[in-house]
Short mmCIF file of C-alpha atoms in Angstrom, two decimals:
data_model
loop_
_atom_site.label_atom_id
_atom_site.label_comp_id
_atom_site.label_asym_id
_atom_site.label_seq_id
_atom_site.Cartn_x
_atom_site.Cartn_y
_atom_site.Cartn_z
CA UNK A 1297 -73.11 70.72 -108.84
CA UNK A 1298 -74.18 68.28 -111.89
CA UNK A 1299 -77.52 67.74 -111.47
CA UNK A 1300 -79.77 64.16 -112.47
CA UNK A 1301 -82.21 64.74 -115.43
CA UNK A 1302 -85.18 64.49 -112.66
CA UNK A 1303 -83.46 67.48 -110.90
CA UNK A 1304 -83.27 69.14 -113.93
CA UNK A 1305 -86.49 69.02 -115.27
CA UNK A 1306 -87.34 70.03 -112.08
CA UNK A 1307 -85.32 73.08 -111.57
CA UNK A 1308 -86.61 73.70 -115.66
CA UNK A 1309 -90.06 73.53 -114.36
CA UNK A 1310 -89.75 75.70 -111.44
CA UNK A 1311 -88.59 78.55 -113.58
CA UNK A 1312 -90.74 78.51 -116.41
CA UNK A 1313 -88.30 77.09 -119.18
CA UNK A 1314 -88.89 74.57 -121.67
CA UNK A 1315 -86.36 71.40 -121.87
CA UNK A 1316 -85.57 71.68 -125.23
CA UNK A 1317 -84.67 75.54 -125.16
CA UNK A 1318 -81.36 74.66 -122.16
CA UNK A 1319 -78.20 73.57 -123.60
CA UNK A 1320 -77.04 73.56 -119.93
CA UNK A 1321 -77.68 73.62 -116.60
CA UNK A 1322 -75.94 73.31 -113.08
CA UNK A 1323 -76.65 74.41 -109.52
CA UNK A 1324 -74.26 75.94 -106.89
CA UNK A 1325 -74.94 77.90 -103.24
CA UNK A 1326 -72.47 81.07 -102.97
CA UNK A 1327 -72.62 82.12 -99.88
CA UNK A 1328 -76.45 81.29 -98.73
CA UNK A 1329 -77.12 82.42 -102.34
CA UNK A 1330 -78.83 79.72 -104.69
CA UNK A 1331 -77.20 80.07 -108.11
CA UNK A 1332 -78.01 78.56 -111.70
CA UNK A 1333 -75.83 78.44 -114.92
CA UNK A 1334 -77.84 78.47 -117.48
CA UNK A 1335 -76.61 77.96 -121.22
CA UNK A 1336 -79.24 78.23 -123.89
CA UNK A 1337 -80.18 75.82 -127.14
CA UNK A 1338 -78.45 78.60 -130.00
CA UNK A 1339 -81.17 79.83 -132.54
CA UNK A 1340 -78.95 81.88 -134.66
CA UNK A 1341 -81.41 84.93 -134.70
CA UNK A 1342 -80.86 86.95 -137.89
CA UNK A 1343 -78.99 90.18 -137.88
CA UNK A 1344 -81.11 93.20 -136.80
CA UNK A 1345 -79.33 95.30 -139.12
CA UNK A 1346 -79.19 93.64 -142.32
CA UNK A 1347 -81.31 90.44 -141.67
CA UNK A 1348 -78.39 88.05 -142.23
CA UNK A 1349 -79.89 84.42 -140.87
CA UNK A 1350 -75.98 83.29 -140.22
CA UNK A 1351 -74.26 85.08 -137.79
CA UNK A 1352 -71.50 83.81 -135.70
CA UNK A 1353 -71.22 83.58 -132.27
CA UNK A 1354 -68.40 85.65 -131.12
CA UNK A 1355 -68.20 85.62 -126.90
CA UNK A 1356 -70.46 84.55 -124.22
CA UNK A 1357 -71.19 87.30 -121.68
CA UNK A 1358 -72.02 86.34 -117.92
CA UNK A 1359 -75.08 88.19 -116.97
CA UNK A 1360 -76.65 87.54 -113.37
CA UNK A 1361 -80.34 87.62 -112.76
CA UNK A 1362 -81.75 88.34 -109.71
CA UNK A 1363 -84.96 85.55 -109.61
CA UNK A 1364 -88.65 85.78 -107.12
CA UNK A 1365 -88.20 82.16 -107.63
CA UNK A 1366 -87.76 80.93 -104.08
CA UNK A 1367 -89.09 83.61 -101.14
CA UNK A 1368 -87.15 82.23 -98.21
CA UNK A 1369 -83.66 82.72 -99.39
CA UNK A 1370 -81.98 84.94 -102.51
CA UNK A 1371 -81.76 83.47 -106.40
CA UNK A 1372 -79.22 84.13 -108.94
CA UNK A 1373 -79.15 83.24 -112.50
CA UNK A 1374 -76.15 83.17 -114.27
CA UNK A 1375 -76.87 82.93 -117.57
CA UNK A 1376 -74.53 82.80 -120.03
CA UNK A 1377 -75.40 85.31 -122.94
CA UNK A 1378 -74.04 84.44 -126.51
CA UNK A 1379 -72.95 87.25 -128.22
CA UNK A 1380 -73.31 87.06 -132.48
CA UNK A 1381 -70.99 88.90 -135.00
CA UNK A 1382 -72.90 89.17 -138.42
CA UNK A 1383 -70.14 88.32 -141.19
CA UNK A 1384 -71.66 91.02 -143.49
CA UNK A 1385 -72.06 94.47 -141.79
CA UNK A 1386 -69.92 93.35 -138.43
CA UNK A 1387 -72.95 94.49 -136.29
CA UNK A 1388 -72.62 92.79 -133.08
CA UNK A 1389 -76.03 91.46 -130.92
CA UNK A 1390 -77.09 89.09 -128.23
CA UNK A 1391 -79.45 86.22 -128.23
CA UNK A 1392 -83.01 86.42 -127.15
CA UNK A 1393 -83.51 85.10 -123.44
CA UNK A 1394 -86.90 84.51 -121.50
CA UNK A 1395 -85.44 85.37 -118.14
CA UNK A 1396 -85.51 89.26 -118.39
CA UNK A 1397 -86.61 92.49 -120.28
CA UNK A 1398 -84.76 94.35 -122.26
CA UNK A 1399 -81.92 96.23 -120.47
CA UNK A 1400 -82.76 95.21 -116.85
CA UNK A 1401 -81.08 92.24 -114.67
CA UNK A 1402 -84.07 91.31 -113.29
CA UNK A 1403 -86.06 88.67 -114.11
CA UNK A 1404 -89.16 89.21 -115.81
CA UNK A 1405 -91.00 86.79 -113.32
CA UNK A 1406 -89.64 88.90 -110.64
CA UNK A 1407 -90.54 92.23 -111.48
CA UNK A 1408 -94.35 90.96 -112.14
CA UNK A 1409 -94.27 89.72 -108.83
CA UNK A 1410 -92.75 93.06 -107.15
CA UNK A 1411 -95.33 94.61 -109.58
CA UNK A 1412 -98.38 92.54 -108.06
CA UNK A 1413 -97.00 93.45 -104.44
CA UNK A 1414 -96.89 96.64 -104.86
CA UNK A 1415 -100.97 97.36 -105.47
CA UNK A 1416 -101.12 96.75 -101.29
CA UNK A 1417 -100.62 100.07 -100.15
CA UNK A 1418 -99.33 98.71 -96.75
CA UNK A 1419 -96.22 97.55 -99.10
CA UNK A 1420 -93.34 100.14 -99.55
CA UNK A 1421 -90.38 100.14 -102.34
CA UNK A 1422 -88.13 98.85 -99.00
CA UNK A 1423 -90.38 96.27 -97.89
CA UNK A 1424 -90.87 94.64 -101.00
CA UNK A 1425 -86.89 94.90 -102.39
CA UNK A 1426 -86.44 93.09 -98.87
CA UNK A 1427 -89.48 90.37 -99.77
CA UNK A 1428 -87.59 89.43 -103.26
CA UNK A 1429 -84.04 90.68 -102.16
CA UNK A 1430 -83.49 93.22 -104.39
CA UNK A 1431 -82.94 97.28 -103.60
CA UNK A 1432 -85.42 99.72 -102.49
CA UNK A 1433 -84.10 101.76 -105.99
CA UNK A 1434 -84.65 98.46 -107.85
CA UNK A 1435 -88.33 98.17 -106.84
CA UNK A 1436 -88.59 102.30 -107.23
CA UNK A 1437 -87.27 101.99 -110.69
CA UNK A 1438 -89.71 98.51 -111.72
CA UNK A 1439 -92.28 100.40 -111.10
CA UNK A 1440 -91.64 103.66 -112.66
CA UNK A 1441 -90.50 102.03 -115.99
CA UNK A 1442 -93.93 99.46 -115.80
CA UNK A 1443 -96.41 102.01 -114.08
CA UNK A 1444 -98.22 104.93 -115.95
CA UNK A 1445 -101.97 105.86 -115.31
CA UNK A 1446 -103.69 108.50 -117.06
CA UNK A 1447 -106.42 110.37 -116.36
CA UNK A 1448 -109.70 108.77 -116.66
CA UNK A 1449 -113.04 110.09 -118.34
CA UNK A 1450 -114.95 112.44 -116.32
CA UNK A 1451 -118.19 110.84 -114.83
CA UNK A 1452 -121.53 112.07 -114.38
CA UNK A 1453 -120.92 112.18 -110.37
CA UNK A 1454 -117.15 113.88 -109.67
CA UNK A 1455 -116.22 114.02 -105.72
CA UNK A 1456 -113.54 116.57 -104.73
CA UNK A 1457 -111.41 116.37 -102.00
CA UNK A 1458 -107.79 117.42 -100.60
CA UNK A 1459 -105.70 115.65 -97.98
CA UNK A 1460 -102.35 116.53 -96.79
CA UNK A 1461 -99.86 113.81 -98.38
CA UNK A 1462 -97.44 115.60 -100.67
CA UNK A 1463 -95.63 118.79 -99.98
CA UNK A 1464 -94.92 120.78 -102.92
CA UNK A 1465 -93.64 124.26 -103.54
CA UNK A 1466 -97.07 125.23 -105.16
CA UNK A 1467 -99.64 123.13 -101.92
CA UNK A 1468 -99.72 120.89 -99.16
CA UNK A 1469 -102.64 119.36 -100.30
CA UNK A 1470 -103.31 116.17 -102.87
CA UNK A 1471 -106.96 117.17 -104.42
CA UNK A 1472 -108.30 114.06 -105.28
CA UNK A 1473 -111.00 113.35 -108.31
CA UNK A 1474 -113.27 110.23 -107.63
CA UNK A 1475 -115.93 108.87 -109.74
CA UNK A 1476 -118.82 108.35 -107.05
CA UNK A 1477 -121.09 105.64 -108.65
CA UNK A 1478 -117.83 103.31 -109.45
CA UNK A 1479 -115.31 104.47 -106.61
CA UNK A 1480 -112.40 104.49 -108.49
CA UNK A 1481 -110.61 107.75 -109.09
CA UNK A 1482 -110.07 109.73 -112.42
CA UNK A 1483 -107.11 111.96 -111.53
CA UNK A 1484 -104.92 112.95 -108.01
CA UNK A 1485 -103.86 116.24 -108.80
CA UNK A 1486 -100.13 118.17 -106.56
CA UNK A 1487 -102.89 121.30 -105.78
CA UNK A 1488 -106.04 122.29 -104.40
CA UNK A 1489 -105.77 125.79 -105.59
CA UNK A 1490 -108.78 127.49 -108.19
CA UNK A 1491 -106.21 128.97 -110.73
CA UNK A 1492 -104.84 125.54 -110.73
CA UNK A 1493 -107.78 123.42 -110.71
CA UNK A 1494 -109.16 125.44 -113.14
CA UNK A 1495 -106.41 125.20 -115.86
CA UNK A 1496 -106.32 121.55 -115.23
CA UNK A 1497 -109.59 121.40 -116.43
CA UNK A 1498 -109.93 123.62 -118.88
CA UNK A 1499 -107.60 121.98 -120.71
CA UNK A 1500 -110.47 118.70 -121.06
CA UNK A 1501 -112.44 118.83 -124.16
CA UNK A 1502 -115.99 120.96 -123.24
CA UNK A 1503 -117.63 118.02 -124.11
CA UNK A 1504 -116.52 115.59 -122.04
CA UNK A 1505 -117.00 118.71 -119.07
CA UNK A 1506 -120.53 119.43 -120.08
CA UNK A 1507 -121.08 115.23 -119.07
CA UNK A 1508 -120.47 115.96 -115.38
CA UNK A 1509 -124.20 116.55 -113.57
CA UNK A 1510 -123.05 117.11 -109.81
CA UNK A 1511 -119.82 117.55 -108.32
CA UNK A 1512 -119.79 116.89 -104.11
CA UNK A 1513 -117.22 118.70 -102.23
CA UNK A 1514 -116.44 120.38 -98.86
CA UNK A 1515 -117.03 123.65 -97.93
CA UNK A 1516 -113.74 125.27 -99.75
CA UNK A 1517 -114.53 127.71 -101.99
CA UNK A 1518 -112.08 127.11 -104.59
CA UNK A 1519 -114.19 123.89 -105.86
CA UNK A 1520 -117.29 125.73 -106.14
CA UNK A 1521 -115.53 128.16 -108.33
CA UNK A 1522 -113.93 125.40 -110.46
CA UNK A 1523 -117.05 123.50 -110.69
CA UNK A 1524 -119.21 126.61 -111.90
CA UNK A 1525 -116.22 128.11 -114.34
CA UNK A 1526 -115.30 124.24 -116.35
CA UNK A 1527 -118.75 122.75 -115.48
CA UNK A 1528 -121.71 124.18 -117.00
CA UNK A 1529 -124.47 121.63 -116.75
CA UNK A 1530 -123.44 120.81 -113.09
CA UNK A 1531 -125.09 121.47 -109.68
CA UNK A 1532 -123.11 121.93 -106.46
CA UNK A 1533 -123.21 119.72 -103.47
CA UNK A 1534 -121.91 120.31 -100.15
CA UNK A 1535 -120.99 116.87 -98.65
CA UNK A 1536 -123.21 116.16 -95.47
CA UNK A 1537 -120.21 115.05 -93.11
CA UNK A 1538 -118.39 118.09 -93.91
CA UNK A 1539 -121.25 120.37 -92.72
CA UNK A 1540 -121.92 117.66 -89.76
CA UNK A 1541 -118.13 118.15 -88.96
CA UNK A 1542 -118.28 122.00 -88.98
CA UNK A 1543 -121.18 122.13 -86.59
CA UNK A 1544 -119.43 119.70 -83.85
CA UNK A 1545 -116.50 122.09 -83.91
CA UNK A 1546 -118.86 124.90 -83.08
CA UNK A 1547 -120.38 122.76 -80.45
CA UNK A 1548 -117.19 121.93 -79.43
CA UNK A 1549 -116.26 125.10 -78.79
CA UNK A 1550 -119.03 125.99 -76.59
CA UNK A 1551 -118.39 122.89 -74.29
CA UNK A 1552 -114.38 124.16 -74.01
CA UNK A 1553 -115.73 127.58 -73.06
CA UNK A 1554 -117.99 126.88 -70.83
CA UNK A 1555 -115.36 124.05 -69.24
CA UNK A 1556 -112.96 126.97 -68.40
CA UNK A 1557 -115.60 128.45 -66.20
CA UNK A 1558 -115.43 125.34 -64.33
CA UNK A 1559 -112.84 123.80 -61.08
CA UNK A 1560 -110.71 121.27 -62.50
CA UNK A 1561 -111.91 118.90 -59.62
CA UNK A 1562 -115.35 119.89 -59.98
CA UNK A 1563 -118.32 117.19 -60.85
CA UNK A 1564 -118.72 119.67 -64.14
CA UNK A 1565 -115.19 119.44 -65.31
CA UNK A 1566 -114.55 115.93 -64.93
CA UNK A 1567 -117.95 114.95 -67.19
CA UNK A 1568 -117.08 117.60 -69.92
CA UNK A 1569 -113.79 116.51 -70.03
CA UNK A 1570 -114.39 112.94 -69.85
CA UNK A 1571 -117.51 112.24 -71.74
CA UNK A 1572 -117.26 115.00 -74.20
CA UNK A 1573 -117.62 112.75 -77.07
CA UNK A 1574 -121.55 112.14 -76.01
CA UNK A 1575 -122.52 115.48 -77.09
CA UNK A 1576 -121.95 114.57 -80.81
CA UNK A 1577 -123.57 111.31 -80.45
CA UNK A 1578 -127.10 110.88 -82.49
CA UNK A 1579 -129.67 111.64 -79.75
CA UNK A 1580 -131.31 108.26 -81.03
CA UNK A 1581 -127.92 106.44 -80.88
CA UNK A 1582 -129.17 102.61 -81.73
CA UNK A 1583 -127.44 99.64 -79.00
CA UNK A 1584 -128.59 95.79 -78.97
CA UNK A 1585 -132.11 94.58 -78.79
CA UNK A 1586 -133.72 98.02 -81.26
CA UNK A 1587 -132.86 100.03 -77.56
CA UNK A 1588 -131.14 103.23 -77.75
CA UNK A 1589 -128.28 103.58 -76.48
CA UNK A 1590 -129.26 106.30 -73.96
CA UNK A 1591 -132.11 104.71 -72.97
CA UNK A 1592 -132.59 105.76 -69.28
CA UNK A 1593 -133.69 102.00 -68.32
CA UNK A 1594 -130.54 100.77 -70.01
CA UNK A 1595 -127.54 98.55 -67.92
CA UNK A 1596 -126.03 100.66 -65.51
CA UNK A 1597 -122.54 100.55 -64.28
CA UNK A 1598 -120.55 102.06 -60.93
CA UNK A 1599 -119.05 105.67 -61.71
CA UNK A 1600 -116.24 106.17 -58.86
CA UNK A 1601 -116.12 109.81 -59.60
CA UNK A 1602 -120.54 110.00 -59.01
CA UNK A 1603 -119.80 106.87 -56.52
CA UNK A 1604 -123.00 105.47 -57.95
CA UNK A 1605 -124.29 103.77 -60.45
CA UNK A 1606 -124.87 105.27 -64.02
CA UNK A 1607 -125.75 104.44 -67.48
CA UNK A 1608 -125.15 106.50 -70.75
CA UNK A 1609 -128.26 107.99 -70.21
CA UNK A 1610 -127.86 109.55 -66.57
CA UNK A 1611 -124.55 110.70 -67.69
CA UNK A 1612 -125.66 112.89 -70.61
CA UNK A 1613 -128.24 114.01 -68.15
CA UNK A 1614 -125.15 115.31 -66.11
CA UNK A 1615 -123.18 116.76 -69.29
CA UNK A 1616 -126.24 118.53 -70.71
CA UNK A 1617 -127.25 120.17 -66.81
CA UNK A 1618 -123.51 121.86 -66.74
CA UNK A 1619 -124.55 124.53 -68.66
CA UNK A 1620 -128.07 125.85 -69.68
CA UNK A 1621 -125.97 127.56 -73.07
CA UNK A 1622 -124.57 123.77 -73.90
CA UNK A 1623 -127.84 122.29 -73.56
CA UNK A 1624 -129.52 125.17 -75.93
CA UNK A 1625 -126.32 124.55 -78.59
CA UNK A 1626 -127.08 120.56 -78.49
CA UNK A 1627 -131.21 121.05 -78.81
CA UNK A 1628 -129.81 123.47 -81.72
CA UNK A 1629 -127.05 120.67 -83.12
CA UNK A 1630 -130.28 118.29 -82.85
CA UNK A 1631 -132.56 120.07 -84.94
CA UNK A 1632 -130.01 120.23 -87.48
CA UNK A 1633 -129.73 116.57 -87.44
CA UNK A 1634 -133.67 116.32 -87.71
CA UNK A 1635 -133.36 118.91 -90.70
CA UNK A 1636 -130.87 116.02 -92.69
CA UNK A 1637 -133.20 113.17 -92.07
CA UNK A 1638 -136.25 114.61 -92.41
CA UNK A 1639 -136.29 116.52 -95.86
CA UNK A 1640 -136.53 115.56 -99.61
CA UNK A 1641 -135.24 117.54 -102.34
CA UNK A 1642 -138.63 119.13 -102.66
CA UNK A 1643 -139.02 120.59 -98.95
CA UNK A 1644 -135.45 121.04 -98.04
CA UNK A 1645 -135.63 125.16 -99.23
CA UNK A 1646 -138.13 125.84 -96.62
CA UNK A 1647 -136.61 123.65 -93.86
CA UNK A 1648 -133.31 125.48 -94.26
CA UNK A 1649 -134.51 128.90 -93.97
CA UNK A 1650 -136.46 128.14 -91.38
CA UNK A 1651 -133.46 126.53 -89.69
CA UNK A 1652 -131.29 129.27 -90.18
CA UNK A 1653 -133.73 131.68 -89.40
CA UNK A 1654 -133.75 129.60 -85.80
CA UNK A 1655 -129.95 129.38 -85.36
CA UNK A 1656 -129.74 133.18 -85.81
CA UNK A 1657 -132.00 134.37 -83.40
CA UNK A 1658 -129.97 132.23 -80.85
CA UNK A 1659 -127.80 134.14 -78.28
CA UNK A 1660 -124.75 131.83 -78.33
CA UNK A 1661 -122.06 133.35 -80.93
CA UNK A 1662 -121.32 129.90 -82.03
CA UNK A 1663 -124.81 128.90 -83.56
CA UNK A 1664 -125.38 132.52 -85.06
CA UNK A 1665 -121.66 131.57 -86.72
CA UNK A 1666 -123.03 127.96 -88.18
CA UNK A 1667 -125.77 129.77 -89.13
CA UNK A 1668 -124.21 132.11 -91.56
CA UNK A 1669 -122.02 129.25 -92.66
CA UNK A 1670 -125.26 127.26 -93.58
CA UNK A 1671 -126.61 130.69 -95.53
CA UNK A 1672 -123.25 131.05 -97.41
CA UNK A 1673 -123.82 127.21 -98.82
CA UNK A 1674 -127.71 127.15 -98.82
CA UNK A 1675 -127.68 126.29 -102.66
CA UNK A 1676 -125.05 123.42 -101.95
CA UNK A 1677 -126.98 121.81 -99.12
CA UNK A 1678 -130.39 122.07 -100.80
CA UNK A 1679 -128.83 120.17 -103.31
CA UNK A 1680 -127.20 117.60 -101.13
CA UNK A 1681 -131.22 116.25 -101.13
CA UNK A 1682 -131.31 115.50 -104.69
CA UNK A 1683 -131.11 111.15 -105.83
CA UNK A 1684 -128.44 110.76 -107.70
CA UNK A 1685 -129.12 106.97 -107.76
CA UNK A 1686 -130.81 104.01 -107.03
CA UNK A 1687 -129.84 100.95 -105.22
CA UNK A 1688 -131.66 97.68 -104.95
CA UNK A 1689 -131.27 95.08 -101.88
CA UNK A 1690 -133.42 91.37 -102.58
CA UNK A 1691 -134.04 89.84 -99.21
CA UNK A 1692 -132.74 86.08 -98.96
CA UNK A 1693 -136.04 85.19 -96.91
CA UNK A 1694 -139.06 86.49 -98.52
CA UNK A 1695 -137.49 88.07 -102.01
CA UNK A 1696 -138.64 91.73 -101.28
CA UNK A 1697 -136.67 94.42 -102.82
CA UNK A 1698 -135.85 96.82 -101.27
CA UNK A 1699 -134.71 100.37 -102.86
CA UNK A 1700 -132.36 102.80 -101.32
CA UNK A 1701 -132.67 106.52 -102.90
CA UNK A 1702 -128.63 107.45 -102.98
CA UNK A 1703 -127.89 111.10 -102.12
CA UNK A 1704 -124.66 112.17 -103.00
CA UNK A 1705 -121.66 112.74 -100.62
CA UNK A 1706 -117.86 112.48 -99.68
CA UNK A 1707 -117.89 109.34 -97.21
CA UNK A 1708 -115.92 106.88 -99.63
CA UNK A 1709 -113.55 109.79 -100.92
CA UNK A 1710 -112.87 109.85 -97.13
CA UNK A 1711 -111.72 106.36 -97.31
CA UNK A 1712 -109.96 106.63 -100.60
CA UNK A 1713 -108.13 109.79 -98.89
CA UNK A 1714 -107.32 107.43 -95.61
CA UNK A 1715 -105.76 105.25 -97.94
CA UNK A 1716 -103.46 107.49 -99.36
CA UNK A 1717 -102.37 108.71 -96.08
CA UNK A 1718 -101.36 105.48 -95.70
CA UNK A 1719 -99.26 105.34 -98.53
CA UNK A 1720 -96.96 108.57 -97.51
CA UNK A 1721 -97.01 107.39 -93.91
CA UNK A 1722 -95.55 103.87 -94.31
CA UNK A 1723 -92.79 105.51 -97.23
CA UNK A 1724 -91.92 108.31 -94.75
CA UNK A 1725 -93.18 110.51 -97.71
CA UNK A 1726 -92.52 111.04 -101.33
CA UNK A 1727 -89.86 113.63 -103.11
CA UNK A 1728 -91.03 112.25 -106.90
CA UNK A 1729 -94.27 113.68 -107.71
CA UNK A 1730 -94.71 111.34 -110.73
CA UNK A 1731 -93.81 108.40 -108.98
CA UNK A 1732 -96.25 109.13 -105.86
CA UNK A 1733 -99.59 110.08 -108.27
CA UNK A 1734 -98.86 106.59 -110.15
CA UNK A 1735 -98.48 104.73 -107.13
CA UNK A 1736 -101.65 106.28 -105.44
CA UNK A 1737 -103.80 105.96 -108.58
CA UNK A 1738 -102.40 102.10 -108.50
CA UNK A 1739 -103.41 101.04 -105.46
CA UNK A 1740 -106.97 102.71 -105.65
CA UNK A 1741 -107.96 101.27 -108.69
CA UNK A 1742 -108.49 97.74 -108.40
CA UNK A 1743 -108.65 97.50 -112.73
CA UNK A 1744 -105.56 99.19 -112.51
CA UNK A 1745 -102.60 97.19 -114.44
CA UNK A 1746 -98.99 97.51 -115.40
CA UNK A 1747 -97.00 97.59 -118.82
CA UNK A 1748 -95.88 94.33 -119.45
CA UNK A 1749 -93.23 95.74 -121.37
CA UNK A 1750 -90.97 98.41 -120.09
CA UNK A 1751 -92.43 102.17 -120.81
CA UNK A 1752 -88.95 102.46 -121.43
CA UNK A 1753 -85.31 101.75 -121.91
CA UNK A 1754 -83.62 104.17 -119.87
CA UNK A 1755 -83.54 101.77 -116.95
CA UNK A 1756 -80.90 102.42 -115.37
CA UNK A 1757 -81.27 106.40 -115.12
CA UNK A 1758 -84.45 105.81 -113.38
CA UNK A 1759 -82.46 103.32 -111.01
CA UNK A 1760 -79.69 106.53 -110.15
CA UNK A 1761 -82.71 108.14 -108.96
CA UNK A 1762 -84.84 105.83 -107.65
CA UNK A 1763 -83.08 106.48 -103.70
CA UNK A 1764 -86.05 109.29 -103.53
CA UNK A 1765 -89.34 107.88 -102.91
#
């Protein structure tokens, strides 16, 4: 289709190119398929092999360019490639083009754009070759020739944590390193394991180890090892939701037991079946208005098993009067909640022993069993009480600051870890472990950029196996 100079410098515009750079340009639809021959102004670029500045153009070459130019249908570039001869050493070359890098048939324009999509981690290679019609293997192999993160510094505050996201011959867990005071992460790593964590980091210069203070982990053995064999001027932390998570599945435990004692139709078995999730509920649960939310003058509503009317409150009443054990393993559950909130760093020794000395001397198997967990980790959680920072919050109204004394803990590697979940789940997994740690380390870190430039040539062996995400 000949196109009116308005149309052109409109179609020139639209992709990027200068007027005085096109020789040529015309418009055709193939098929549903918008389509642009494009000839370029000749600049005669001198020979890269002896520097000749008059070479001779021997052929064009066709080359089609897939283009992100329009998103509601697919683009093609034809662009017509001159090919130079150099009349002194024979070496053959093409001309320079802005459309593409070097040895792909992509644009350039479009790969920044798959590039940019790809940081949402609710985006997969498929979903984004279908957003700029090109391959899932095309957007697999843009991002593994534009996409390499190394290993950041270690912080002062390191966060370890494992989720299940990549199956390898060697784990089933991702351990994941995370900078606490910025949230970003400094390595994901195929293996939890302590001979493996600890060659990993080993192999960082001793000073950049002796930097890290405090590391914050769960209650898995292997990091405590790591952190006291690579870390020498670092505490241990157990992470606070870990513990709180180990002592619900002990309390758990004692509400299944004593629910198997019960009749299925019973008053007893529908409330610890039904409301089970009360037990591990605060005690001083907040709800609208500063009430709590088991307040026992709080809005009631008709219960057709009780055939009566109930609130939150008169049902724990009913969950806790099942069992006189239960209700001795939730007072127990409650003063370990009391123990969290109401210790500093300098009184937390004595509170724990005295706690443990508590949960010990109790007759259900499940406490005594918490309580020799909380002994094993009694340096960790001691430690757990100790400010690792400050934060400061300026009222809008009045101007008062207000400071928040930051203990450490897991809760945003929990999110981080959520996230990458996310990642596996909407690929249907990962086979390339390369590809996966890159992608992962990508989307977490929002300061996180791409090559401009292709990390290198061998684009089209990274294409062959790009079908394996």
């Amino acid at each position: 289709m000949t196109l009116s100079d308005s149309s052109k410098a409109t179609i020139l515009e639209l992709f990027g190119l200068e007027k005085e750079d096109v020789a040529e340009v015309s418009y055709s639809n193939r098929n549903g398929t918008a389509v642009l021959d494009i000839f370029l102004v000749p600049h005669y670029e001198p020979c890269p092999e002896c520097g000749t500045t008059d070479p001779k153009i021997k052929n064009y070459v066709i080359k089609e360019i897939t283009h992100s130019v329009l998103n509601y249908r697919k683009c093609i570039i034809r662009y017509h490639a001159r090919r130079y001869v150099c009349p002194l050493c024979g070496r053959t070359y093409y001309e320079k083009n802005p459309f593409v890098f070097k040895a792909q048939k992509i644009s350039s324009k479009t790969v920044v754009d798959v590039l940019n999509a790809l940081k949402n981690y609710n985006e997969t290679f498929s979903s984004v070759g279908r957003k700029y019609f090109i391959s899932p293997s095309s957007v697999s192999s843009i991002f593994d020739t534009h996409v390499s993160i190394s290993r950041k510094p270690l912080p002062e505050f390191l966060n370890f944590d494992e989720v299940y996201a990549f199956h390898s011959e060697g784990s089933k867990y991702v351990c994941v390193l995370l900078d606490y005071k910025t949230q970003k992460p400094v390595d994901i790593l195929p293996s939890r394991r302590k001979d493996y964590l600890i060659g990993y980091l080993m192999k960082i210069p001793l000073e950049e180890r002796k930097k890290v203070k405090a590391c914050c982990f769960d209650m898995f053995t292997g990091y405590r090892e790591a952190m006291k064999h690579c870390f020498p001027s670092s505490i241990g932390i157990v992470d606070h939701f870990h513990m709180s998570q180990e002592l619900n599945r002990q309390l758990d435990r004692i509400r299944i037991r004593v629910m198997k004692g019960t009749d299925k139709g019973s008053d007893s078995y529908y409330i610890l079946k039904k409301f089970s999730w009360i037990l591990f509920d605060r005690p001083d649960k907040k709800a609208d208005h500063d009430k709590t939310f088991y307040d026992p003058e709080g809005p009631k509503r008709y219960n057709y098993h009780y055939q009566r009317q109930m609130n939150y409150y008169d049902l724990r009443e009913e969950l806790l009067g099942t069992s006189s054990e239960l209700l001795k393993a939730w007072n127990l559950r409650n003063s370990v909640i009391d123990f969290y909130d109401g210790n500093t760093a300098d009184t937390a020794a004595n509170a724990l022993e005295e706690l443990i000395a508590r949960l010990r001397s109790s007759d259900i198997p499940e406490m005594r069993a918490f309580a020799s967990t909380l002994g094993k980790w009694r340096t960790e959680i001691v430690n757990s009480f100790k400010i690792c920072g400050l934060t400061y919050k300026i009222d809008k109204e009045d101007g008062h600051v207000a400071v928040r004394r930051n203990r450490m803990n897991n809760a945003i590697i929990e999110n981080r870890n959520a996230i990458i979940k996310c990642i596996k789940k909407n690929a249907n997994g990962y086979t390339n472990w390369d590809r996966f740690r890159n992608r992962v380390l990508y989307v977490l870190d929002a300061d996180a950029r791409f090559s401009l430039n292709p990390l290198d040539n061998d684009f089209e062996s990274h294409q062959k196996e790009g079908e394996n995400q």
